[in-house]
Tab-separated table of C-alpha atoms in Angstrom:
chain	number	residue	atom	x	y	z
A	1357	MET	CA	0.000	0.000	0.000
A	1358	SER	CA	1.104	3.567	-0.673
A	1359	LEU	CA	1.846	5.543	2.463
A	1360	PRO	CA	-0.902	7.974	3.537
A	1361	GLN	CA	-0.803	11.672	4.333
A	1362	ALA	CA	-1.033	10.967	8.045
A	1363	ILE	CA	-1.074	8.158	10.585
A	1364	LEU	CA	-2.764	8.372	13.986
A	1365	ILE	CA	-0.873	6.140	16.396
A	1366	ASP	CA	-1.866	4.720	19.772
A	1367	LEU	CA	0.713	4.740	22.596
A	1368	ASP	CA	0.242	1.827	25.013
A	1369	ASP	CA	0.825	-1.634	23.551
A	1370	THR	CA	1.453	-0.045	20.160
A	1371	ILE	CA	4.632	2.011	20.656
A	1372	LEU	CA	5.229	0.944	24.249
A	1373	ASP	CA	4.993	-2.558	25.666
A	1374	ASP	CA	2.816	-1.533	28.577
A	1375	SER	CA	1.068	-4.797	29.455
A	1376	GLY	CA	3.523	-7.542	28.541
A	1377	CYS	CA	4.756	-7.567	32.133
A	1378	VAL	CA	1.331	-7.729	33.810
A	1379	GLU	CA	1.538	-11.332	35.023
A	1380	ALA	CA	5.087	-10.979	36.345
A	1381	CYS	CA	4.222	-7.726	38.136
A	1382	TRP	CA	1.238	-9.296	39.890
A	1383	ILE	CA	3.276	-12.319	40.949
A	1384	ASP	CA	6.025	-10.091	42.337
A	1385	ALA	CA	3.621	-7.733	44.092
A	1386	CYS	CA	1.697	-10.590	45.729
A	1387	SER	CA	4.873	-12.488	46.619
A	1388	ASP	CA	6.262	-9.397	48.342
A	1389	ALA	CA	2.965	-8.970	50.211
A	1390	ALA	CA	3.234	-12.548	51.482
A	1391	ARG	CA	6.191	-11.431	53.568
A	1392	TYR	CA	3.966	-9.319	55.811
A	1393	ILE	CA	0.478	-10.839	55.386
A	1394	PRO	CA	0.142	-14.094	57.352
A	1395	ASP	CA	-0.783	-17.179	55.289
A	1396	LEU	CA	-1.305	-15.210	52.083
A	1397	ASP	CA	-2.031	-17.573	49.186
A	1398	VAL	CA	-0.233	-15.841	46.326
A	1399	ASP	CA	-1.726	-18.067	43.617
A	1400	ALA	CA	-5.281	-17.644	44.914
A	1401	ILE	CA	-4.894	-13.882	45.124
A	1402	ARG	CA	-3.467	-13.675	41.621
A	1403	ARG	CA	-6.232	-15.836	40.117
A	1404	SER	CA	-8.933	-13.844	41.873
A	1405	VAL	CA	-7.414	-10.520	40.880
A	1406	ARG	CA	-7.330	-11.621	37.238
A	1407	GLU	CA	-10.981	-12.682	37.326
A	1408	ARG	CA	-12.131	-9.565	39.159
A	1409	ALA	CA	-10.093	-7.290	36.908
A	1410	ASP	CA	-11.581	-8.825	33.764
A	1411	ALA	CA	-15.087	-8.201	35.060
A	1412	TRP	CA	-14.256	-4.742	36.429
A	1413	TRP	CA	-12.706	-3.398	33.215
A	1414	SER	CA	-15.418	-4.884	30.981
A	1415	ASN	CA	-17.882	-2.326	32.334
A	1416	ALA	CA	-17.716	0.765	30.090
A	1417	GLY	CA	-18.371	3.254	32.872
A	1418	ARG	CA	-15.782	1.772	35.213
A	1419	ASN	CA	-13.325	1.450	32.340
A	1420	GLN	CA	-13.491	5.160	31.573
A	1421	ARG	CA	-13.226	6.100	35.239
A	1422	GLY	CA	-10.470	3.610	35.929
A	1423	ARG	CA	-8.140	4.526	33.087
A	1424	LEU	CA	-8.093	8.112	34.376
A	1425	ASP	CA	-6.939	6.911	37.806
A	1426	LEU	CA	-5.269	3.514	37.471
A	1427	ARG	CA	-4.043	3.386	41.055
A	1428	ALA	CA	-7.521	3.970	42.454
A	1429	ALA	CA	-8.984	1.348	40.117
A	1430	THR	CA	-6.344	-1.235	41.028
A	1431	THR	CA	-6.771	-0.503	44.729
A	1432	GLU	CA	-10.525	-1.055	44.442
A	1433	ILE	CA	-10.024	-4.395	42.684
A	1434	VAL	CA	-7.374	-5.707	45.085
A	1435	THR	CA	-9.279	-4.571	48.183
A	1436	GLU	CA	-12.403	-6.381	46.985
A	1437	VAL	CA	-10.410	-9.568	46.345
A	1438	LEU	CA	-8.737	-9.507	49.753
A	1439	SER	CA	-12.068	-8.994	51.494
A	1440	THR	CA	-13.741	-11.787	49.500
A	1441	LEU	CA	-10.931	-14.237	50.324
A	1442	GLY	CA	-10.996	-13.377	54.024
A	1443	TYR	CA	-7.863	-11.225	54.250
A	1444	ASP	CA	-7.571	-7.807	55.829
A	1445	PRO	CA	-8.661	-5.381	53.062
A	1446	SER	CA	-6.493	-2.626	54.525
A	1447	PHE	CA	-3.530	-4.280	52.772
A	1448	GLY	CA	-5.165	-3.511	49.415
A	1449	PRO	CA	-3.647	-0.074	48.757
A	1450	GLY	CA	-0.135	-1.300	49.514
A	1451	ILE	CA	-0.349	-4.257	47.127
A	1452	ALA	CA	-2.048	-2.191	44.424
A	1453	ASN	CA	0.476	0.640	44.549
A	1454	HIS	CA	3.402	-1.764	44.555
A	1455	TYR	CA	1.969	-3.454	41.482
A	1456	ARG	CA	1.514	-0.102	39.758
A	1457	ASP	CA	5.094	0.901	40.641
A	1458	LEU	CA	6.369	-2.305	39.041
A	1459	ARG	CA	4.264	-1.712	35.920
A	1460	GLU	CA	5.674	1.781	35.518
A	1461	GLU	CA	9.240	0.590	36.011
A	1462	ARG	CA	8.974	-2.213	33.455
A	1463	VAL	CA	7.233	-0.473	30.549
A	1464	ALA	CA	9.510	-0.493	27.496
A	1465	VAL	CA	9.572	0.562	23.851
A	1466	PHE	CA	8.804	-2.217	21.390
A	1467	ALA	CA	11.739	-3.255	19.238
A	1468	GLY	CA	11.684	-1.317	15.993
A	1469	ALA	CA	9.027	1.178	17.109
A	1470	ILE	CA	11.233	4.270	17.218
A	1471	GLU	CA	12.915	3.304	13.962
A	1472	THR	CA	9.464	2.999	12.376
A	1473	LEU	CA	8.431	6.468	13.556
A	1474	GLU	CA	11.661	7.876	12.135
A	1475	TRP	CA	11.173	6.018	8.851
A	1476	LEU	CA	7.623	7.294	8.456
A	1477	HIS	CA	8.754	10.846	9.162
A	1478	GLU	CA	11.540	10.541	6.600
A	1479	HIS	CA	8.945	9.451	4.049
A	1480	GLY	CA	6.804	12.526	4.647
A	1481	VAL	CA	4.038	10.987	6.733
A	1482	ARG	CA	2.521	13.335	9.321
A	1483	LEU	CA	2.205	11.603	12.670
A	1484	GLY	CA	-0.274	12.168	15.472
A	1485	MET	CA	-0.539	10.337	18.793
A	1486	MET	CA	-3.855	9.400	20.389
A	1487	THR	CA	-3.834	7.911	23.869
A	1488	ASN	CA	-6.439	7.324	26.548
A	1489	GLY	CA	-5.615	7.799	30.203
A	1490	ALA	CA	-4.652	10.460	32.716
A	1491	SER	CA	-2.486	13.366	31.632
A	1492	ALA	CA	0.278	12.927	34.219
A	1493	ALA	CA	0.719	9.194	33.616
A	1494	GLN	CA	0.722	9.444	29.817
A	1495	ARG	CA	2.937	12.536	29.714
A	1496	ALA	CA	5.430	10.794	31.991
A	1497	LYS	CA	5.768	7.921	29.519
A	1498	ILE	CA	6.006	10.257	26.550
A	1499	GLU	CA	8.777	12.241	28.242
A	1500	ARG	CA	10.604	9.190	29.570
A	1501	PHE	CA	10.997	7.735	26.095
A	1502	ALA	CA	11.404	11.103	24.320
A	1503	LEU	CA	8.444	10.459	22.026
A	1504	ALA	CA	6.985	13.960	21.628
A	1505	GLY	CA	9.450	14.986	18.940
A	1506	HIS	CA	8.153	12.289	16.609
A	1507	PHE	CA	4.614	13.722	16.507
A	1508	GLU	CA	3.075	16.905	15.152
A	1509	HIS	CA	0.167	16.669	17.594
A	1510	ILE	CA	-0.661	14.574	20.663
A	1511	ILE	CA	-4.098	14.007	22.174
A	1512	ILE	CA	-4.322	12.613	25.706
A	1513	GLU	CA	-7.765	11.803	27.061
A	1514	GLY	CA	-7.133	13.418	30.451
A	1515	GLU	CA	-6.231	16.702	28.772
A	1516	PHE	CA	-8.613	16.624	25.827
A	1517	GLY	CA	-11.764	15.776	27.773
A	1518	VAL	CA	-12.834	12.687	25.813
A	1519	GLY	CA	-10.987	9.571	24.719
A	1520	LYS	CA	-11.071	7.067	21.891
A	1521	PRO	CA	-13.330	5.953	20.243
A	1522	HIS	CA	-15.035	9.373	20.426
A	1523	PRO	CA	-15.074	10.818	16.880
A	1524	ARG	CA	-13.726	14.153	18.110
A	1525	VAL	CA	-10.362	12.560	18.915
A	1526	PHE	CA	-9.860	11.413	15.332
A	1527	GLU	CA	-11.373	14.484	13.717
A	1528	THR	CA	-9.231	16.841	15.776
A	1529	LEU	CA	-6.024	14.973	14.974
A	1530	LEU	CA	-6.839	14.999	11.268
A	1531	ARG	CA	-7.460	18.730	11.376
A	1532	GLU	CA	-4.195	19.358	13.217
A	1533	LEU	CA	-2.304	17.183	10.730
A	1534	ARG	CA	-4.029	18.806	7.746
A	1535	ALA	CA	-5.101	15.401	6.470
A	1536	THR	CA	-8.278	13.844	5.127
A	1537	PRO	CA	-9.862	10.648	6.476
A	1538	ALA	CA	-9.617	8.907	3.110
A	1539	ASN	CA	-5.856	9.436	2.998
A	1540	SER	CA	-5.075	8.624	6.634
A	1541	TRP	CA	-4.462	5.540	8.726
A	1542	ALA	CA	-4.975	4.818	12.415
A	1543	ILE	CA	-3.167	2.013	14.192
A	1544	GLY	CA	-3.509	0.516	17.647
A	1545	ASP	CA	-4.003	-2.638	19.674
A	1546	ASN	CA	-7.574	-1.962	20.771
A	1547	LEU	CA	-10.153	-2.917	18.158
A	1548	THR	CA	-12.970	-0.838	19.604
A	1549	ALA	CA	-11.087	2.291	20.616
A	1550	ASP	CA	-8.315	2.543	18.046
A	1551	VAL	CA	-9.593	0.733	14.974
A	1552	TYR	CA	-13.380	0.890	14.860
A	1553	GLY	CA	-13.336	4.465	16.144
A	1554	ALA	CA	-11.127	5.410	13.223
A	1555	MET	CA	-13.075	3.409	10.647
A	1556	ASP	CA	-16.323	5.040	11.780
A	1557	VAL	CA	-15.020	8.427	10.598
A	1558	GLY	CA	-13.604	7.075	7.333
A	1559	ILE	CA	-10.008	6.441	8.369
A	1560	HIS	CA	-8.200	3.245	7.316
A	1561	GLY	CA	-8.067	1.190	10.536
A	1562	ILE	CA	-5.078	-1.045	11.282
A	1563	TRP	CA	-5.225	-3.475	14.197
A	1564	ILE	CA	-2.144	-4.695	16.027
A	1565	ASP	CA	-2.866	-8.324	16.908
A	1566	ALA	CA	0.435	-9.084	18.625
A	1567	ALA	CA	-0.767	-12.404	20.035
A	1568	ASP	CA	-2.261	-13.517	16.695
A	1569	ARG	CA	-5.646	-14.063	18.368
A	1570	GLY	CA	-7.732	-13.083	15.374
A	1571	VAL	CA	-10.852	-10.935	15.332
A	1572	PRO	CA	-13.546	-12.213	17.727
A	1573	MET	CA	-16.498	-13.916	16.102
A	1574	ASP	CA	-19.143	-11.526	14.779
A	1575	TRP	CA	-16.823	-8.508	15.146
A	1576	ARG	CA	-15.988	-6.292	12.180
A	1577	GLU	CA	-12.800	-6.992	10.301
A	1578	PRO	CA	-10.248	-4.163	10.433
A	1579	ASP	CA	-8.933	-2.789	7.170
A	1580	LEU	CA	-5.592	-4.419	7.947
A	1581	THR	CA	-4.149	-6.591	10.710
A	1582	VAL	CA	-0.445	-6.591	11.640
A	1583	ARG	CA	1.609	-8.051	14.475
A	1584	GLY	CA	3.374	-4.809	15.344
A	1585	LEU	CA	4.003	-1.187	14.436
A	1586	SER	CA	7.207	-2.010	12.584
A	1587	GLU	CA	5.206	-3.819	9.883
A	1588	LEU	CA	4.276	-0.387	8.524
A	1589	ARG	CA	7.814	-0.139	7.194
A	1590	SER	CA	8.512	-1.428	3.724
A	1591	ASP	CA	12.269	-1.030	3.536
A	1592	GLY	CA	13.026	-4.717	4.003
A	1593	GLN	CA	14.247	-4.265	7.580
A	1594	VAL	CA	11.101	-5.355	9.424
């Protein structure tokens, strides 16, 4: 495919590997808690947290609230699990914040991601970033990995007032990049927020299916599916 005028790019799990360490972080956080919580069953806590988290984040209202304050959301989930399993719920904030600290420490740039941004820029593609979440948390990651210089415009939900898949996110980025929907792409790991949101306003939607799971049954097919951001390059170095 010919490169477009502009590409709207998600941040977490698209440029940055933000969730690849989730399991290890929970194991470490719960294992550390076992040192001061008598008879803590690390495996039971981890299983219950996973189940509760899946249910908690599947609710649209909680999802929106939680992504703007991840520490509060995680604390709520862990506290509920501890209480349900018969442990002192007052340990919840400590475990949750330790887990969040580990997540922040271990986030990393995907191999080839920065090189891809540079390659796209060299080929005249205008780049915009679109990311959901709180301003402070997302800005910290952007600054830590020196990402701002790769983008002409950045929209962060906590600053902008709405997040993906709201049409205003995509329409505003297109306007700032002086691009049309028909000659623009959007890429991200979240089918609903990143891909369908873009396709609904006429942008070519590209889904990152890193785990090769495939589109869920009865869901719309994206315009293109790739395994990672670096597949946008066509210089033979992917």
